[in-house]
Each structure stands twice: as structure tokens, then as C-alpha cells.
Amino acid sequence: MGRGSYDLFSSYSHFLPGMRGMIMLFIMFLLGALLGNLAVLGLQAGFGESFTSDYGTLISYPIMFIPPMLYASVKSRLNEHITPAVPLDKGGFGKKGWTLLAATGIFSTIALAYIVEPAAALLPEMPSWLKDTFKQMLENMPVWATLLSVSVFAPLFEEWLCRGVVLRGLLTTMRPASAIAVSAAFFAVLHMNPWQALPAFLLGVVFGYVYYKTGSLKLTMLMHFVN
């Protein structure tokens, strides 16, 4: 395992998915989304609607990633003797060092937000029911739960899946530009609606390029956190 790799993610290092593996991970993600919704319904029956309104997203969100994590772990273990280990986080910062790269990543992410916003504005207006869903989620959840879900869980799990597993695997079978584009499209599709998908694709291209050049999952997680 390379310098700076996460021990938490080392069990996935022998799984290098191609297109078929990526599709299976998406199916596992959909299964996780179903399980998350079932968990929320169960909690609602046991603790009431107020509890799930406050904490449903916080609970269901990480559940979505349990099936793809289990699938990736099993595939990695099965491949241990036939596929060389490729760490999810290589920490390849080069001569620039972590501090400068982190500062550059933060600045680039903030600048990118000003580019993404006009692109998203080209889409038709978001349906009122979807607006209300996001508004209720943000207004009903306690601030700490919103921050944990959006600023910690999202960078951790989405970067693990989209860059650490999917892009890392695609880079072994595709040209870098194609692998980055496909992994960004995968990242966009995970958001399940075009109003989030378009910004996610643009961000995914940038995050993918950063991951390709540095091999650092920590850096893309930081950029995702800033966004």
C-alpha cells in the first residue's frame, strides 16, 4: 500500500472495475438507496415522522453505500491472487507538497462554483416538489446533522466510490480523458436529477483530473468538502 493510503480502504485495493464493474456498483448503490428508504420507513413507524424528518437523511445516506462497499470488498478479496494491489490513495503530491496542493484545490473549487452556477442556470426551472423536498430536508434537519451528512458523509462516500473505486479502475482500461469523463458521468447519475447532475458532472471532471494527476483521494475529498 502506498504512502498516505487509508487503512480503512485497503481492503478494496485489488478491485479495479471496468464498465461492467461500474454498472454492478451502480446497481448495488440503487439497492442501498432502497434499503435506506426502508430503514427510514421503519424508523418512522417506530419513532414517528418528526424523528425521521430530523434524522432520516443522516441515517439513510450512509446505508446507500453499504451494498457497493460490500460488493467491492468481496471482489477485491476474490482478486487478491490475480490482480496487483492499487491503493485508493497514493498521496502522490510530488515536489509541490500537500500544503500547496490543498490550497490550490480549495481555491480551484471555489472558483469552479462560479463557473458551474451559470451552467446550471441554463436548465429548466426545478419542479416545485423537488424544491420543497430539498428545502424541507435542510430546514428540518438540525444544523449539525446537515453538516455531517453534506460536508462529511458526501465527500467520504462519494469520493470513495466515484474516484477511489470507479475512476481508479477505469484508468487501467481506458485513456485518462475517457476514464475521467465516464467516472464524472457516473458521479452525475448518482444524484438522480439533472439539476444536481450537471454541476456534479463538471465537478466530477475536475475532481477526476486531480485524482488522476495526484492519486490523492484525500485531496478530492477536501475539494468535495469545500464545494
Short mmCIF file of C-alpha atoms in Angstrom, two decimals:
data_model
loop_
_atom_site.label_atom_id
_atom_site.label_comp_id
_atom_site.label_asym_id
_atom_site.label_seq_id
_atom_site.Cartn_x
_atom_site.Cartn_y
_atom_site.Cartn_z
CA MET A 1 0.00 0.00 0.00
CA GLY A 2 1.39 3.38 -1.00
CA ARG A 3 2.41 6.14 1.34
CA GLY A 4 -0.57 8.01 2.73
CA SER A 5 -3.12 5.31 1.86
CA TYR A 6 -6.15 4.88 4.09
CA ASP A 7 -6.04 1.63 6.06
CA LEU A 8 -9.85 1.81 6.05
CA PHE A 9 -9.85 1.46 2.26
CA SER A 10 -7.02 -1.05 1.84
CA SER A 11 -9.46 -3.97 1.51
CA TYR A 12 -10.57 -2.60 -1.89
CA SER A 13 -7.15 -2.28 -3.47
CA HIS A 14 -7.43 -5.45 -5.63
CA PHE A 15 -10.76 -4.41 -7.19
CA LEU A 16 -10.25 -2.48 -10.42
CA PRO A 17 -13.69 -2.28 -12.07
CA GLY A 18 -14.20 -1.74 -15.75
CA MET A 19 -17.52 -0.75 -17.33
CA ARG A 20 -19.25 -3.92 -16.18
CA GLY A 21 -17.95 -3.50 -12.65
CA MET A 22 -19.10 0.13 -12.66
CA ILE A 23 -22.62 -0.94 -13.67
CA MET A 24 -22.67 -3.50 -10.86
CA LEU A 25 -21.60 -0.83 -8.38
CA PHE A 26 -24.47 1.36 -9.60
CA ILE A 27 -26.92 -1.49 -9.12
CA MET A 28 -25.55 -2.01 -5.61
CA PHE A 29 -25.99 1.71 -4.97
CA LEU A 30 -29.65 1.52 -6.05
CA LEU A 31 -30.10 -1.44 -3.72
CA GLY A 32 -28.57 0.65 -0.95
CA ALA A 33 -30.95 3.52 -1.72
CA LEU A 34 -33.87 1.10 -1.39
CA LEU A 35 -32.52 -0.21 1.92
CA GLY A 36 -32.04 3.35 3.16
CA ASN A 37 -35.65 4.23 2.35
CA LEU A 38 -36.88 1.06 4.06
CA ALA A 39 -34.82 1.95 7.12
CA VAL A 40 -36.41 5.41 7.22
CA LEU A 41 -39.89 3.90 6.95
CA GLY A 42 -39.08 1.53 9.80
CA LEU A 43 -37.80 4.37 11.96
CA GLN A 44 -40.87 6.43 11.12
CA ALA A 45 -43.11 3.61 12.29
CA GLY A 46 -41.14 3.25 15.50
CA PHE A 47 -40.21 6.82 16.39
CA GLY A 48 -42.63 8.99 14.45
CA GLU A 49 -42.46 11.34 11.48
CA SER A 50 -40.73 14.10 13.45
CA PHE A 51 -37.71 11.89 14.15
CA THR A 52 -37.28 10.79 10.54
CA SER A 53 -37.78 14.38 9.35
CA ASP A 54 -34.86 15.42 11.55
CA TYR A 55 -32.55 12.44 11.09
CA GLY A 56 -33.84 10.34 8.17
CA THR A 57 -31.30 11.61 5.63
CA LEU A 58 -28.44 11.32 8.11
CA ILE A 59 -29.32 7.66 8.67
CA SER A 60 -30.32 6.62 5.14
CA TYR A 61 -27.39 8.28 3.34
CA PRO A 62 -24.56 6.04 4.59
CA ILE A 63 -26.80 2.97 4.22
CA MET A 64 -26.87 3.60 0.44
CA PHE A 65 -23.15 2.86 0.25
CA ILE A 66 -23.14 -0.35 2.29
CA PRO A 67 -24.02 -2.68 -0.66
CA PRO A 68 -21.39 -1.20 -3.05
CA MET A 69 -18.77 -1.30 -0.27
CA LEU A 70 -19.55 -4.94 0.47
CA TYR A 71 -19.52 -5.79 -3.24
CA ALA A 72 -16.18 -4.05 -3.79
CA SER A 73 -14.67 -5.73 -0.73
CA VAL A 74 -15.75 -9.21 -1.86
CA LYS A 75 -14.49 -8.63 -5.41
CA SER A 76 -11.17 -7.35 -4.07
CA ARG A 77 -10.70 -10.42 -1.88
CA LEU A 78 -11.51 -12.72 -4.79
CA ASN A 79 -8.95 -10.90 -6.95
CA GLU A 80 -6.13 -10.86 -4.38
CA HIS A 81 -4.07 -13.52 -6.17
CA ILE A 82 -4.70 -12.38 -9.74
CA THR A 83 -4.87 -8.55 -9.62
CA PRO A 84 -1.99 -6.39 -8.31
CA ALA A 85 -2.98 -4.06 -5.48
CA VAL A 86 -3.56 -0.45 -6.48
CA PRO A 87 -4.17 1.73 -3.39
CA LEU A 88 -7.16 4.05 -3.39
CA ASP A 89 -5.00 6.86 -2.06
CA LYS A 90 -1.41 7.10 -3.25
CA GLY A 91 -0.62 10.51 -1.78
CA GLY A 92 1.33 11.49 -4.88
CA PHE A 93 1.95 15.13 -4.11
CA GLY A 94 5.29 15.44 -5.88
CA LYS A 95 7.63 18.33 -5.19
CA LYS A 96 4.76 20.75 -4.51
CA GLY A 97 3.79 19.07 -1.27
CA TRP A 98 0.42 18.64 0.41
CA THR A 99 0.02 22.21 1.70
CA LEU A 100 0.31 23.93 -1.66
CA LEU A 101 -1.84 21.35 -3.41
CA ALA A 102 -4.53 21.63 -0.73
CA ALA A 103 -4.57 25.43 -1.02
CA THR A 104 -4.75 25.17 -4.82
CA GLY A 105 -7.55 22.63 -4.59
CA ILE A 106 -9.57 24.83 -2.25
CA PHE A 107 -9.13 27.91 -4.44
CA SER A 108 -9.96 25.95 -7.61
CA THR A 109 -13.13 24.51 -6.08
CA ILE A 110 -14.38 27.94 -5.03
CA ALA A 111 -13.58 29.35 -8.48
CA LEU A 112 -15.31 26.39 -10.14
CA ALA A 113 -18.51 27.16 -8.23
CA TYR A 114 -18.77 30.45 -10.14
CA ILE A 115 -18.45 28.55 -13.42
CA VAL A 116 -20.90 25.78 -12.53
CA GLU A 117 -23.67 28.14 -11.37
CA PRO A 118 -24.31 29.77 -14.80
CA ALA A 119 -24.24 26.33 -16.46
CA ALA A 120 -26.85 25.03 -14.03
CA ALA A 121 -28.97 28.14 -14.68
CA LEU A 122 -29.39 27.01 -18.31
CA LEU A 123 -31.56 24.11 -17.16
CA PRO A 124 -35.35 24.45 -16.91
CA GLU A 125 -36.62 25.58 -13.52
CA MET A 126 -36.53 22.90 -10.86
CA PRO A 127 -40.01 21.41 -10.18
CA SER A 128 -41.67 22.79 -7.07
CA TRP A 129 -41.94 19.34 -5.45
CA LEU A 130 -38.17 18.87 -5.73
CA LYS A 131 -37.52 22.36 -4.39
CA ASP A 132 -39.79 21.61 -1.45
CA THR A 133 -38.00 18.32 -0.81
CA PHE A 134 -34.59 19.99 -0.59
CA LYS A 135 -35.99 22.88 1.44
CA GLN A 136 -37.66 20.59 3.96
CA MET A 137 -34.55 18.46 4.26
CA LEU A 138 -32.35 21.47 5.02
CA GLU A 139 -34.83 23.26 7.27
CA ASN A 140 -35.98 20.26 9.30
CA MET A 141 -32.59 18.67 9.97
CA PRO A 142 -30.52 20.04 12.85
CA VAL A 143 -27.55 22.07 11.64
CA TRP A 144 -25.03 19.53 12.94
CA ALA A 145 -26.85 16.69 11.12
CA THR A 146 -26.92 18.66 7.86
CA LEU A 147 -23.20 19.44 8.09
CA LEU A 148 -22.37 15.82 8.91
CA SER A 149 -24.43 14.50 6.01
CA VAL A 150 -23.44 17.07 3.36
CA SER A 151 -19.90 18.01 4.39
CA VAL A 152 -18.57 14.74 5.82
CA PHE A 153 -20.56 11.76 4.56
CA ALA A 154 -20.87 13.04 0.97
CA PRO A 155 -17.13 13.71 0.44
CA LEU A 156 -16.17 10.48 2.18
CA PHE A 157 -18.52 8.03 0.50
CA GLU A 158 -18.93 9.66 -2.92
CA GLU A 159 -15.21 10.18 -3.43
CA TRP A 160 -14.51 6.63 -2.27
CA LEU A 161 -16.95 5.30 -4.87
CA CYS A 162 -16.56 7.67 -7.83
CA ARG A 163 -12.84 8.42 -7.73
CA GLY A 164 -11.28 5.82 -5.42
CA VAL A 165 -13.01 2.79 -6.91
CA VAL A 166 -14.62 3.65 -10.28
CA LEU A 167 -12.05 6.07 -11.74
CA ARG A 168 -9.10 4.09 -10.36
CA GLY A 169 -10.44 1.00 -12.13
CA LEU A 170 -11.31 2.74 -15.40
CA LEU A 171 -7.82 4.25 -15.61
CA THR A 172 -6.45 0.73 -16.03
CA THR A 173 -8.55 0.04 -19.14
CA MET A 174 -9.22 3.45 -20.74
CA ARG A 175 -7.38 6.55 -21.81
CA PRO A 176 -7.27 9.05 -18.94
CA ALA A 177 -9.63 11.56 -20.62
CA SER A 178 -12.23 8.87 -21.31
CA ALA A 179 -11.93 7.39 -17.82
CA ILE A 180 -12.37 10.83 -16.21
CA ALA A 181 -15.40 11.62 -18.38
CA VAL A 182 -17.09 8.26 -17.71
CA SER A 183 -16.47 8.46 -13.96
CA ALA A 184 -17.82 12.04 -13.94
CA ALA A 185 -20.96 10.83 -15.74
CA PHE A 186 -21.29 8.07 -13.14
CA PHE A 187 -20.97 10.70 -10.39
CA ALA A 188 -23.68 12.78 -12.10
CA VAL A 189 -26.10 9.87 -12.47
CA LEU A 190 -25.82 9.07 -8.75
CA HIS A 191 -27.56 12.37 -7.99
CA MET A 192 -30.70 11.17 -9.77
CA ASN A 193 -31.85 14.55 -11.13
CA PRO A 194 -30.48 16.91 -13.82
CA TRP A 195 -30.36 19.96 -11.52
CA GLN A 196 -27.71 18.25 -9.44
CA ALA A 197 -26.32 16.04 -12.20
CA LEU A 198 -24.97 18.82 -14.43
CA PRO A 199 -22.94 20.54 -11.67
CA ALA A 200 -21.87 17.10 -10.44
CA PHE A 201 -20.55 16.18 -13.89
CA LEU A 202 -18.50 19.38 -14.18
CA LEU A 203 -17.14 18.95 -10.66
CA GLY A 204 -16.51 15.27 -11.34
CA VAL A 205 -14.31 16.11 -14.32
CA VAL A 206 -12.17 18.42 -12.17
CA PHE A 207 -12.05 16.03 -9.21
CA GLY A 208 -11.20 13.20 -11.61
CA TYR A 209 -8.36 15.13 -13.18
CA VAL A 210 -6.96 15.96 -9.74
CA TYR A 211 -7.17 12.31 -8.72
CA TYR A 212 -5.51 11.19 -11.95
CA LYS A 213 -2.61 13.62 -11.53
CA THR A 214 -2.04 13.18 -7.77
CA GLY A 215 -3.52 9.80 -6.86
CA SER A 216 -4.77 11.51 -3.70
CA LEU A 217 -8.25 10.62 -2.52
CA LYS A 218 -7.72 12.89 0.48
CA LEU A 219 -7.33 15.87 -1.85
CA THR A 220 -10.54 15.20 -3.80
CA MET A 221 -12.38 14.66 -0.51
CA LEU A 222 -11.14 18.05 0.65
CA MET A 223 -12.29 19.69 -2.58
CA HIS A 224 -15.69 17.97 -2.32
CA PHE A 225 -15.97 19.17 1.30
CA VAL A 226 -15.25 22.77 0.22
CA ASN A 227 -17.86 22.57 -2.53
#
